PDB file of C-alpha atoms in Angstrom:
ATOM      1  CA  MET A   1      22.577  -1.681 -82.669  1.00 78.00           C
ATOM      2  CA  ILE A   2      20.239  -4.559 -81.860  1.00 87.00           C
ATOM      3  CA  ARG A   3      20.889  -4.216 -78.162  1.00 88.00           C
ATOM      4  CA  ARG A   4      20.090  -0.514 -78.294  1.00 89.00           C
ATOM      5  CA  TRP A   5      16.717  -1.129 -80.012  1.00 91.00           C
ATOM      6  CA  ILE A   6      15.790  -3.977 -77.638  1.00 92.00           C
ATOM      7  CA  THR A   7      16.507  -1.545 -74.787  1.00 91.00           C
ATOM      8  CA  ILE A   8      14.541   1.225 -76.329  1.00 92.00           C
ATOM      9  CA  ILE A   9      11.567  -1.100 -76.949  1.00 93.00           C
ATOM     10  CA  CYS A  10      11.656  -2.330 -73.319  1.00 94.00           C
ATOM     11  CA  ILE A  11      11.740   1.163 -71.960  1.00 94.00           C
ATOM     12  CA  LEU A  12       8.936   2.289 -74.217  1.00 94.00           C
ATOM     13  CA  LEU A  13       6.854  -0.812 -73.227  1.00 95.00           C
ATOM     14  CA  VAL A  14       7.357  -0.192 -69.505  1.00 94.00           C
ATOM     15  CA  ALA A  15       6.489   3.480 -69.931  1.00 94.00           C
ATOM     16  CA  ALA A  16       3.307   2.645 -71.974  1.00 93.00           C
ATOM     17  CA  LEU A  17       2.196   0.209 -69.348  1.00 92.00           C
ATOM     18  CA  LEU A  18       2.949   2.675 -66.524  1.00 92.00           C
ATOM     19  CA  GLU A  19       1.169   5.469 -68.407  1.00 89.00           C
ATOM     20  CA  THR A  20      -1.988   3.453 -69.316  1.00 89.00           C
ATOM     21  CA  ALA A  21      -2.347   1.097 -66.417  1.00 88.00           C
ATOM     22  CA  LEU A  22      -1.114   3.015 -63.447  1.00 86.00           C
ATOM     23  CA  LEU A  23      -1.119   6.766 -64.072  1.00 83.00           C
ATOM     24  CA  SER A  24      -4.491   6.833 -65.888  1.00 79.00           C
ATOM     25  CA  ASN A  25      -6.127   5.169 -62.810  1.00 80.00           C
ATOM     26  CA  ILE A  26      -5.066   7.857 -60.263  1.00 79.00           C
ATOM     27  CA  ILE A  27      -8.245   9.568 -59.391  1.00 74.00           C
ATOM     28  CA  PHE A  28      -6.894  12.889 -58.043  1.00 75.00           C
ATOM     29  CA  LEU A  29      -4.738  13.356 -61.153  1.00 75.00           C
ATOM     30  CA  PRO A  30      -6.797  15.423 -63.697  1.00 79.00           C
ATOM     31  CA  ALA A  31      -4.553  14.529 -66.620  1.00 84.00           C
ATOM     32  CA  VAL A  32      -1.880  11.813 -67.309  1.00 86.00           C
ATOM     33  CA  PRO A  33       1.630  13.033 -68.126  1.00 90.00           C
ATOM     34  CA  ASP A  34       2.755  11.828 -71.501  1.00 92.00           C
ATOM     35  CA  LEU A  35       5.838   9.897 -70.488  1.00 94.00           C
ATOM     36  CA  LEU A  36       6.165   8.294 -73.947  1.00 95.00           C
ATOM     37  CA  LEU A  37       6.318  11.679 -75.542  1.00 95.00           C
ATOM     38  CA  LEU A  38       9.131  12.697 -73.222  1.00 96.00           C
ATOM     39  CA  ILE A  39      11.022   9.464 -74.025  1.00 96.00           C
ATOM     40  CA  VAL A  40      10.638  10.026 -77.716  1.00 96.00           C
ATOM     41  CA  LEU A  41      11.907  13.629 -77.284  1.00 95.00           C
ATOM     42  CA  TYR A  42      15.013  12.358 -75.464  1.00 94.00           C
ATOM     43  CA  LEU A  43      15.753   9.602 -78.011  1.00 94.00           C
ATOM     44  CA  SER A  44      15.288  11.965 -81.055  1.00 94.00           C
ATOM     45  CA  VAL A  45      17.274  14.840 -79.604  1.00 93.00           C
ATOM     46  CA  TYR A  46      20.207  12.540 -78.824  1.00 92.00           C
ATOM     47  CA  ASN A  47      20.087  10.197 -81.769  1.00 91.00           C
ATOM     48  CA  GLY A  48      18.468  12.178 -84.652  1.00 90.00           C
ATOM     49  CA  SER A  49      15.323  12.109 -86.687  1.00 92.00           C
ATOM     50  CA  LEU A  50      15.416   8.430 -87.789  1.00 93.00           C
ATOM     51  CA  THR A  51      15.576   7.075 -84.264  1.00 92.00           C
ATOM     52  CA  GLY A  52      13.047   9.661 -83.088  1.00 93.00           C
ATOM     53  CA  GLU A  53      10.451   8.843 -85.734  1.00 94.00           C
ATOM     54  CA  THR A  54      11.031   5.051 -85.319  1.00 95.00           C
ATOM     55  CA  ALA A  55      10.681   5.275 -81.520  1.00 95.00           C
ATOM     56  CA  GLY A  56       7.696   7.555 -81.923  1.00 95.00           C
ATOM     57  CA  PHE A  57       5.972   5.084 -84.266  1.00 96.00           C
ATOM     58  CA  VAL A  58       6.671   2.096 -81.966  1.00 95.00           C
ATOM     59  CA  SER A  59       5.485   4.048 -78.880  1.00 95.00           C
ATOM     60  CA  GLY A  60       2.365   5.285 -80.716  1.00 93.00           C
ATOM     61  CA  LEU A  61       1.578   1.740 -81.864  1.00 94.00           C
ATOM     62  CA  MET A  62       1.895   0.545 -78.289  1.00 93.00           C
ATOM     63  CA  LEU A  63      -0.442   3.233 -77.058  1.00 92.00           C
ATOM     64  CA  ASP A  64      -2.972   2.557 -79.868  1.00 89.00           C
ATOM     65  CA  PHE A  65      -3.198  -1.015 -78.747  1.00 91.00           C
ATOM     66  CA  LEU A  66      -3.373  -0.238 -75.091  1.00 89.00           C
ATOM     67  CA  THR A  67      -5.944   2.542 -75.305  1.00 85.00           C
ATOM     68  CA  ALA A  68      -9.179   3.111 -77.077  1.00 79.00           C
ATOM     69  CA  ALA A  69      -7.640   5.580 -79.517  1.00 79.00           C
ATOM     70  CA  PRO A  70      -8.194   5.155 -83.252  1.00 82.00           C
ATOM     71  CA  LEU A  71      -5.463   2.934 -84.651  1.00 86.00           C
ATOM     72  CA  GLY A  72      -2.763   5.110 -86.060  1.00 86.00           C
ATOM     73  CA  LEU A  73      -3.558   8.346 -84.250  1.00 87.00           C
ATOM     74  CA  ASN A  74      -0.734   7.992 -81.660  1.00 90.00           C
ATOM     75  CA  CYS A  75       1.607   6.594 -84.283  1.00 92.00           C
ATOM     76  CA  LEU A  76       1.124   9.669 -86.391  1.00 92.00           C
ATOM     77  CA  LEU A  77       1.502  12.135 -83.439  1.00 92.00           C
ATOM     78  CA  ARG A  78       4.653  10.572 -82.114  1.00 93.00           C
ATOM     79  CA  THR A  79       6.235   9.909 -85.446  1.00 95.00           C
ATOM     80  CA  LEU A  80       5.916  13.679 -86.315  1.00 95.00           C
ATOM     81  CA  VAL A  81       7.105  14.829 -82.901  1.00 94.00           C
ATOM     82  CA  GLY A  82      10.042  12.389 -83.121  1.00 94.00           C
ATOM     83  CA  PHE A  83      10.993  13.586 -86.575  1.00 95.00           C
ATOM     84  CA  PHE A  84      10.790  17.282 -85.882  1.00 93.00           C
ATOM     85  CA  SER A  85      12.565  17.135 -82.509  1.00 93.00           C
ATOM     86  CA  GLY A  86      15.261  14.961 -84.089  1.00 92.00           C
ATOM     87  CA  LEU A  87      16.018  17.923 -86.297  1.00 92.00           C
ATOM     88  CA  CYS A  88      17.465  19.501 -83.151  1.00 88.00           C
ATOM     89  CA  HIS A  89      20.085  16.736 -82.933  1.00 86.00           C
ATOM     90  CA  ASN A  90      23.484  18.256 -82.091  1.00 82.00           C
ATOM     91  CA  LEU A  91      21.869  21.734 -81.823  1.00 86.00           C
ATOM     92  CA  LEU A  92      20.768  21.800 -78.284  1.00 82.00           C
ATOM     93  CA  ASN A  93      22.400  21.103 -74.906  1.00 82.00           C
ATOM     94  CA  VAL A  94      19.741  19.158 -73.078  1.00 82.00           C
ATOM     95  CA  SER A  95      21.781  18.252 -70.084  1.00 83.00           C
ATOM     96  CA  GLY A  96      20.221  21.020 -67.958  1.00 86.00           C
ATOM     97  CA  ILE A  97      16.730  21.770 -66.863  1.00 92.00           C
ATOM     98  CA  VAL A  98      15.449  24.618 -69.087  1.00 93.00           C
ATOM     99  CA  ILE A  99      15.901  23.034 -72.528  1.00 92.00           C
ATOM    100  CA  PRO A 100      14.085  19.678 -71.657  1.00 93.00           C
ATOM    101  CA  CYS A 101      11.231  21.771 -70.145  1.00 95.00           C
ATOM    102  CA  LEU A 102      10.967  23.975 -73.318  1.00 95.00           C
ATOM    103  CA  LEU A 103      11.031  20.795 -75.568  1.00 94.00           C
ATOM    104  CA  ALA A 104       8.306  19.295 -73.469  1.00 95.00           C
ATOM    105  CA  LEU A 105       6.271  22.465 -73.685  1.00 96.00           C
ATOM    106  CA  VAL A 106       6.582  22.746 -77.491  1.00 95.00           C
ATOM    107  CA  ALA A 107       5.984  19.035 -78.009  1.00 95.00           C
ATOM    108  CA  THR A 108       2.840  19.040 -75.931  1.00 94.00           C
ATOM    109  CA  ILE A 109       1.476  22.070 -77.822  1.00 93.00           C
ATOM    110  CA  VAL A 110       2.344  20.468 -81.141  1.00 93.00           C
ATOM    111  CA  LYS A 111       0.604  17.310 -80.030  1.00 91.00           C
ATOM    112  CA  PHE A 112      -2.526  19.414 -79.186  1.00 91.00           C
ATOM    113  CA  VAL A 113      -2.403  21.145 -82.573  1.00 91.00           C
ATOM    114  CA  ILE A 114      -2.126  17.892 -84.468  1.00 90.00           C
ATOM    115  CA  VAL A 115      -4.924  16.258 -82.562  1.00 87.00           C
ATOM    116  CA  GLU A 116      -7.106  19.357 -83.247  1.00 88.00           C
ATOM    117  CA  PHE A 117      -6.231  19.219 -86.949  1.00 89.00           C
ATOM    118  CA  ILE A 118      -7.133  15.468 -87.176  1.00 86.00           C
ATOM    119  CA  SER A 119     -10.330  15.898 -85.191  1.00 84.00           C
ATOM    120  CA  PHE A 120     -11.383  18.430 -87.857  1.00 84.00           C
ATOM    121  CA  PHE A 121     -11.498  15.669 -90.469  1.00 80.00           C
ATOM    122  CA  PHE A 122     -12.634  12.853 -88.028  1.00 77.00           C
ATOM    123  CA  PRO A 123     -14.849  14.580 -85.459  1.00 76.00           C
ATOM    124  CA  ALA A 124     -16.525  11.410 -84.215  1.00 73.00           C
ATOM    125  CA  GLY A 125     -13.323   9.379 -83.813  1.00 69.00           C
ATOM    126  CA  VAL A 126     -10.902  11.613 -82.011  1.00 69.00           C
ATOM    127  CA  ILE A 127     -11.347  12.851 -78.457  1.00 69.00           C
ATOM    128  CA  THR A 128     -10.054  16.375 -77.971  1.00 70.00           C
ATOM    129  CA  TYR A 129      -9.835  18.845 -75.281  1.00 74.00           C
ATOM    130  CA  GLU A 130      -9.939  22.660 -75.164  1.00 75.00           C
ATOM    131  CA  LEU A 131      -6.819  24.696 -75.279  1.00 73.00           C
ATOM    132  CA  LEU A 132      -7.664  26.553 -72.075  1.00 81.00           C
ATOM    133  CA  SER A 133      -9.103  23.559 -70.209  1.00 81.00           C
ATOM    134  CA  MET A 134      -7.868  22.224 -66.920  1.00 85.00           C
ATOM    135  CA  GLU A 135      -6.959  18.858 -68.522  1.00 86.00           C
ATOM    136  CA  PHE A 136      -4.641  20.406 -71.132  1.00 88.00           C
ATOM    137  CA  GLY A 137      -3.119  22.758 -68.621  1.00 91.00           C
ATOM    138  CA  MET A 138      -2.382  19.875 -66.186  1.00 91.00           C
ATOM    139  CA  GLU A 139      -0.926  17.732 -68.937  1.00 91.00           C
ATOM    140  CA  LEU A 140       1.248  20.577 -70.111  1.00 93.00           C
ATOM    141  CA  LEU A 141       2.391  21.309 -66.572  1.00 94.00           C
ATOM    142  CA  LEU A 142       3.120  17.644 -65.748  1.00 94.00           C
ATOM    143  CA  ASN A 143       5.054  17.201 -68.998  1.00 95.00           C
ATOM    144  CA  VAL A 144       7.121  20.318 -68.388  1.00 96.00           C
ATOM    145  CA  VAL A 145       7.830  19.321 -64.829  1.00 95.00           C
ATOM    146  CA  LEU A 146       8.626  15.766 -65.559  1.00 95.00           C
ATOM    147  CA  ALA A 147      10.833  16.462 -68.620  1.00 95.00           C
ATOM    148  CA  PRO A 148      14.137  17.029 -66.663  1.00 95.00           C
ATOM    149  CA  VAL A 149      13.332  14.048 -64.387  1.00 95.00           C
ATOM    150  CA  VAL A 150      12.732  11.701 -67.374  1.00 94.00           C
ATOM    151  CA  PHE A 151      15.723  13.083 -69.326  1.00 94.00           C
ATOM    152  CA  GLY A 152      17.885  12.687 -66.237  1.00 93.00           C
ATOM    153  CA  PHE A 153      16.677   9.138 -65.609  1.00 93.00           C
ATOM    154  CA  LEU A 154      17.146   8.140 -69.199  1.00 92.00           C
ATOM    155  CA  SER A 155      20.746   9.587 -69.105  1.00 90.00           C
ATOM    156  CA  LEU A 156      21.555   6.869 -66.651  1.00 90.00           C
ATOM    157  CA  PHE A 157      21.083   4.472 -69.529  1.00 86.00           C
ATOM    158  CA  SER A 158      22.740   6.541 -72.229  1.00 85.00           C
ATOM    159  CA  SER A 159      25.276   3.961 -73.094  1.00 85.00           C
ATOM    160  CA  PHE A 160      22.400   1.733 -74.117  1.00 86.00           C
ATOM    161  CA  LEU A 161      20.100   4.403 -75.680  1.00 85.00           C
ATOM    162  CA  ILE A 162      22.451   6.703 -77.487  1.00 85.00           C
ATOM    163  CA  ASP A 163      24.169   5.792 -80.739  1.00 80.00           C
ATOM    164  CA  GLY A 164      27.886   6.186 -80.077  1.00 67.00           C
ATOM    165  CA  THR A 165      28.738   7.517 -83.498  1.00 55.00           C
ATOM    166  CA  GLU A 166      27.832  11.094 -82.814  1.00 47.00           C
ATOM    167  CA  SER A 167      26.850  12.763 -79.551  1.00 44.00           C
ATOM    168  CA  PRO A 168      25.173  16.138 -78.929  1.00 45.00           C
ATOM    169  CA  ARG A 169      27.001  19.140 -77.488  1.00 42.00           C
TER     170      ARG A 169
END
């Protein structure tokens, strides 16, 4: 259990640093793919809501400290995504390409809706983008394209990441 959480935290930290330090500085990339969101999706679908919301909170806290986002914004976003995607535990076969792409599509849209809702109450503190903007479209496309890649990569470490008590179909 402790080994699993140390592995999860290390993977989340590497992905957070990759996302904030490397991918955000690529000039020709109009949007940054949300690798942490994809990792939280993987963990929650394979392990359930408790692991998903905990990994979501930890990854959000890392992002809040590494970016200029208001403290708690990413924690809330990723905790909610981790919880709701964890409800699909043992319901979906995510070993293919289509289901991870659909999960990434839905999670990115849910993330957009939550940010828009929060920005309604805190308009000066939350940076948003338009639904039909190039930035949102590119982030959505990058998340959908990278989802099977991230899921496939993380499946290489499934013995360290997935709780062995119950596995999905």
